Amino acid sequence: YAWPPVLHGGRKCHVRAYGLLTSDGRALVHRRAFLHVANGPFGLDGGGGGGRGGFDDSVHITNCCANSHDPERFAGEICADLLATKSSRRANAEGDDLPLGEYFPSIAASLAALAERIAPFVRGGENNKGFEYLGLDYVLSSVPDGGGRKRRPAAYLLEVNAPPSQDTATGLDRAEALHDEVISDLLRLWVLPNLGVRQRPGGEDNGWTCVYEPPPGDCAGTHPVPSRAAITNKMRWAASERRRLRESGRSEADDEEKPADGERAGQ
């Protein structure tokens, strides 16, 4: 649980953003996003005894599909703009009272870190111009920024869906239009150019922002065909998992060997 949580209209929320990883090693984020909001107002008491053991789902759960069963309290699918700030608003973005642009640097940094760390395990798509379309869920909060009471907006990555669902929970036109815009921009940015389809004048403009590019030379050289690269990627991943398991085992063994505070005091 990220503390303090950022609220939308007094309710806990999270952001569904859309990302793109391309075979040339880049990572991009689209400016259009959804704001998913809990059904009940947020409170430190968890909403009373309405849920399991005093935990009221309607106060804490922000998943859109989980909340749509209650039409009277469901906030709907709120369309938002990740680049909107207090001084820059999109007229058709309902979530503009929450300036998501202030959180965009943190969102961009997390996707950049993800792209950099998974690079050794997703090689081989250069020949067929592969890409990965991602649904990124972030919970918003803030962290101390230097001394004093000043705080800096922070976005914490909850999960990555690959590929994300293109179905909406409500079927509302504005939600469907947001999905269409993101996918259309993906086609114009990556798919159509790599198929040799010429763009109409002005058609190259899109909502994607590049947040990561690999160091020069990382994607250079002779690229293996995707089928062979997949085998190598799996071998790299298996080796990485074995290394992490060994490191985890050593860490647990070290913890078991350390005497407890009481034992240390009695020695």
Coordinates of C-alpha atoms in Angstrom, one line a residue:
Y1 CA 0.0 0.0 0.0
A2 CA 1.6 3.3 -1.1
W3 CA 1.3 6.0 1.5
P4 CA 0.0 8.7 1.3
P5 CA -2.4 7.6 -1.5
V6 CA -3.4 10.1 -4.1
L7 CA -7.2 10.5 -4.2
H8 CA -9.6 11.5 -7.0
G9 CA -12.7 13.1 -5.7
G10 CA -11.9 11.7 -2.2
R11 CA -11.5 8.2 -3.5
K12 CA -8.5 5.9 -3.9
C13 CA -7.5 5.5 -7.5
H14 CA -4.9 4.0 -9.8
V15 CA -3.8 4.8 -13.4
R16 CA -3.9 2.4 -16.4
A17 CA -1.3 3.6 -18.8
Y18 CA -0.2 2.1 -22.1
G19 CA 3.4 1.3 -23.0
L20 CA 5.3 0.0 -26.0
L21 CA 8.5 -1.9 -26.3
T22 CA 10.0 -2.1 -29.8
S23 CA 12.6 -4.4 -31.2
D24 CA 15.1 -1.6 -31.6
G25 CA 15.2 -1.4 -27.8
R26 CA 13.1 1.6 -27.2
A27 CA 10.3 2.1 -24.6
L28 CA 7.4 4.5 -25.1
V29 CA 4.4 5.6 -23.1
H30 CA 1.1 6.9 -24.7
R31 CA -0.4 10.1 -23.3
R32 CA -4.0 8.7 -23.1
A33 CA -4.8 6.8 -20.0
F34 CA -7.7 5.6 -17.7
L35 CA -8.2 6.7 -14.1
H36 CA -9.7 3.8 -12.1
V37 CA -11.4 4.8 -8.9
A38 CA -12.8 3.0 -5.9
N39 CA -16.6 3.0 -5.3
G40 CA -16.4 4.4 -1.8
P41 CA -14.8 7.4 -0.2
F42 CA -11.4 6.8 1.3
G43 CA -11.0 6.7 5.1
L44 CA -8.4 5.4 7.6
D45 CA -11.0 3.2 9.2
G46 CA -11.2 1.1 6.0
G47 CA -14.9 1.9 5.6
G48 CA -16.2 0.2 8.7
G49 CA -17.5 -3.3 9.0
G50 CA -19.0 -3.6 5.5
G51 CA -16.2 -5.9 4.3
R52 CA -14.2 -8.9 5.5
G53 CA -12.8 -8.2 9.0
G54 CA -13.5 -4.4 8.7
F55 CA -11.9 -4.2 5.2
D56 CA -14.5 -2.7 2.9
D57 CA -13.7 -3.6 -0.8
S58 CA -15.5 -0.5 -2.1
V59 CA -13.0 1.7 -0.3
H60 CA -9.8 0.0 -1.4
I61 CA -10.4 -1.9 -4.6
T62 CA -9.9 0.3 -7.7
N63 CA -10.1 -2.4 -10.4
C64 CA -12.7 -1.2 -12.9
C65 CA -14.2 -4.6 -13.7
A66 CA -14.5 -5.4 -10.0
N67 CA -16.3 -2.2 -9.3
S68 CA -18.7 -2.0 -12.3
H69 CA -21.2 -4.3 -10.6
D70 CA -22.4 -1.4 -8.5
P71 CA -23.8 1.1 -11.0
E72 CA -24.9 3.6 -8.3
R73 CA -21.4 4.1 -7.0
F74 CA -19.2 3.1 -9.9
A75 CA -17.3 6.1 -11.2
G76 CA -17.1 4.7 -14.7
E77 CA -14.1 4.7 -17.0
I78 CA -12.5 8.1 -16.5
C79 CA -10.4 9.1 -19.5
A80 CA -7.3 11.1 -18.7
D81 CA -4.2 12.6 -20.1
L82 CA -0.8 11.6 -18.7
L83 CA 0.8 14.9 -19.9
A84 CA -1.9 17.2 -18.4
T85 CA -0.6 19.6 -15.6
K86 CA -2.3 22.3 -13.6
S87 CA -1.6 24.8 -16.4
S88 CA -2.2 22.4 -19.3
R89 CA -5.5 20.6 -19.6
R90 CA -7.2 18.6 -22.3
A91 CA -10.9 19.6 -22.7
N92 CA -12.0 15.9 -23.2
A93 CA -10.1 14.5 -20.2
E94 CA -12.3 13.9 -17.2
G95 CA -9.4 13.3 -14.8
D96 CA -7.9 16.7 -15.3
D97 CA -8.6 17.8 -11.7
L98 CA -5.7 15.3 -10.9
P99 CA -2.7 16.7 -12.9
L100 CA -1.2 13.4 -14.0
G101 CA 1.6 15.2 -15.9
E102 CA 3.3 15.8 -12.5
Y103 CA 3.6 12.0 -12.2
F104 CA 4.7 11.3 -15.8
P105 CA 8.5 11.6 -15.0
S106 CA 8.1 8.8 -12.4
I107 CA 6.0 6.7 -14.8
A108 CA 8.6 7.2 -17.5
A109 CA 11.5 6.3 -15.2
S110 CA 9.8 3.0 -14.1
L111 CA 9.1 1.9 -17.7
A112 CA 12.7 2.9 -18.7
A113 CA 14.1 0.7 -15.9
L114 CA 11.8 -2.2 -17.0
A115 CA 13.0 -1.9 -20.6
E116 CA 16.6 -1.8 -19.6
R117 CA 16.4 -4.9 -17.3
I118 CA 14.4 -7.1 -19.6
A119 CA 16.6 -6.3 -22.7
P120 CA 18.7 -9.4 -22.4
F121 CA 15.6 -11.7 -22.4
V122 CA 13.7 -10.2 -25.4
R123 CA 16.2 -10.1 -28.1
G124 CA 15.6 -11.5 -31.6
G125 CA 12.8 -9.4 -33.0
E126 CA 14.9 -7.0 -35.0
N127 CA 14.5 -9.0 -38.2
N128 CA 10.7 -9.1 -38.1
K129 CA 10.3 -5.7 -36.4
G130 CA 8.6 -7.1 -33.4
F131 CA 7.0 -5.1 -30.6
E132 CA 5.3 -5.7 -27.2
Y133 CA 2.1 -3.7 -26.3
L134 CA 1.7 -3.2 -22.6
G135 CA -1.0 -2.2 -20.1
L136 CA 0.7 -0.6 -17.1
D137 CA -1.1 -0.1 -13.8
Y138 CA 0.3 2.6 -11.4
V139 CA -0.7 3.7 -7.9
L140 CA 0.1 7.3 -7.2
S141 CA 1.7 8.7 -4.1
S142 CA 4.5 11.1 -3.1
V143 CA 8.0 10.9 -1.5
P144 CA 10.0 13.4 0.5
D145 CA 12.0 15.8 -1.8
G146 CA 14.9 17.1 0.1
G147 CA 14.5 18.7 3.5
G148 CA 11.4 20.3 4.9
R149 CA 7.8 19.4 4.0
K150 CA 8.2 19.4 0.3
R151 CA 7.2 16.2 -1.5
R152 CA 7.7 14.9 -5.0
P153 CA 5.0 13.0 -7.0
A154 CA 5.7 9.3 -7.3
A155 CA 4.1 6.5 -9.3
Y156 CA 4.5 2.8 -8.3
L157 CA 4.2 0.1 -10.9
L158 CA 1.6 -2.5 -9.7
E159 CA 1.6 -4.8 -12.7
V160 CA 2.1 -5.2 -16.4
N161 CA -0.4 -6.8 -18.7
A162 CA 0.9 -8.0 -22.1
P163 CA -1.1 -7.5 -24.1
P164 CA -3.7 -5.4 -22.2
S165 CA -7.4 -6.1 -22.8
Q166 CA -9.1 -3.8 -25.3
D167 CA -12.5 -4.5 -23.9
T168 CA -14.1 -1.7 -21.8
A169 CA -16.1 -2.3 -18.6
T170 CA -18.9 0.1 -19.7
G171 CA -18.9 0.1 -23.5
L172 CA -19.1 3.9 -23.3
D173 CA -18.1 5.7 -26.5
R174 CA -15.4 7.8 -24.9
A175 CA -13.7 4.7 -23.5
E176 CA -13.9 2.9 -26.8
A177 CA -12.5 6.0 -28.5
L178 CA -9.5 6.1 -26.1
H179 CA -8.6 2.5 -27.0
D180 CA -9.0 3.3 -30.7
E181 CA -6.7 6.3 -30.4
V182 CA -3.9 4.4 -28.7
I183 CA -4.1 1.5 -31.1
S184 CA -4.3 3.8 -34.1
D185 CA -1.2 5.7 -32.9
L186 CA 0.6 2.4 -32.4
L187 CA -0.1 1.4 -36.0
R188 CA 1.0 4.8 -37.4
L189 CA 4.2 4.8 -35.2
W190 CA 5.5 1.3 -35.7
V191 CA 3.4 -1.2 -37.7
L192 CA 2.6 0.6 -40.9
P193 CA 6.1 2.2 -41.4
N194 CA 7.6 -1.3 -41.0
L195 CA 5.2 -2.7 -43.5
G196 CA 6.3 -0.1 -46.0
V197 CA 2.9 1.8 -45.9
R198 CA 3.4 5.4 -46.7
Q199 CA 1.8 7.8 -44.2
R200 CA -0.5 10.7 -45.2
P201 CA 0.9 14.2 -44.7
G202 CA 0.6 14.9 -41.0
G203 CA -0.3 11.3 -40.1
E204 CA 3.0 10.7 -38.4
D205 CA 1.9 12.7 -35.4
N206 CA 0.9 10.5 -32.5
G207 CA 0.6 10.4 -28.7
W208 CA 3.6 8.2 -28.0
T209 CA 6.5 9.6 -26.0
C210 CA 9.9 7.8 -26.0
V211 CA 11.2 7.3 -22.4
Y212 CA 14.1 5.0 -23.1
E213 CA 16.6 4.3 -25.9
P214 CA 19.3 1.6 -25.5
P215 CA 23.0 2.7 -25.5
P216 CA 24.5 2.9 -29.0
G217 CA 25.6 -0.5 -30.3
D218 CA 23.2 -2.6 -28.2
C219 CA 21.0 -3.4 -31.2
A220 CA 23.8 -3.5 -33.8
G221 CA 25.4 -6.5 -35.5
T222 CA 23.9 -9.6 -37.0
H223 CA 20.5 -10.4 -35.5
P224 CA 19.4 -14.1 -35.1
V225 CA 16.1 -15.2 -36.5
P226 CA 13.3 -14.9 -33.9
S227 CA 12.9 -18.7 -33.3
R228 CA 16.6 -19.2 -32.5
A229 CA 16.7 -16.0 -30.4
A230 CA 13.7 -17.3 -28.3
I231 CA 15.8 -20.3 -27.3
T232 CA 18.7 -18.1 -26.3
N233 CA 16.4 -15.8 -24.3
K234 CA 14.9 -18.7 -22.4
M235 CA 18.4 -20.0 -21.5
R236 CA 19.4 -16.5 -20.3
W237 CA 16.2 -16.3 -18.2
A238 CA 16.7 -19.8 -16.7
A239 CA 20.3 -18.9 -15.8
S240 CA 19.1 -15.6 -14.2
E241 CA 16.5 -17.5 -12.1
R242 CA 19.0 -20.0 -10.9
R243 CA 21.4 -17.2 -9.9
R244 CA 18.7 -15.4 -8.0
L245 CA 17.6 -18.6 -6.2
R246 CA 21.2 -19.2 -5.1
E247 CA 21.4 -15.6 -3.8
S248 CA 18.1 -16.0 -2.0
G249 CA 19.2 -19.3 -0.4
R250 CA 22.5 -17.7 0.8
S251 CA 20.5 -14.7 2.2
E252 CA 18.1 -17.0 4.1
A253 CA 21.0 -19.1 5.4
D254 CA 22.8 -16.0 6.7
D255 CA 19.6 -14.9 8.5
E256 CA 19.3 -18.3 10.2
E257 CA 22.9 -18.2 11.4
K258 CA 22.5 -14.7 13.0
P259 CA 21.8 -15.0 16.7
A260 CA 18.6 -13.4 18.0
D261 CA 18.9 -10.2 20.1
G262 CA 18.1 -12.2 23.3
E263 CA 20.7 -14.8 22.5
R264 CA 23.3 -12.2 21.7
A265 CA 22.6 -10.4 24.9
G266 CA 23.0 -13.6 26.9
Q267 CA 26.4 -14.5 25.4

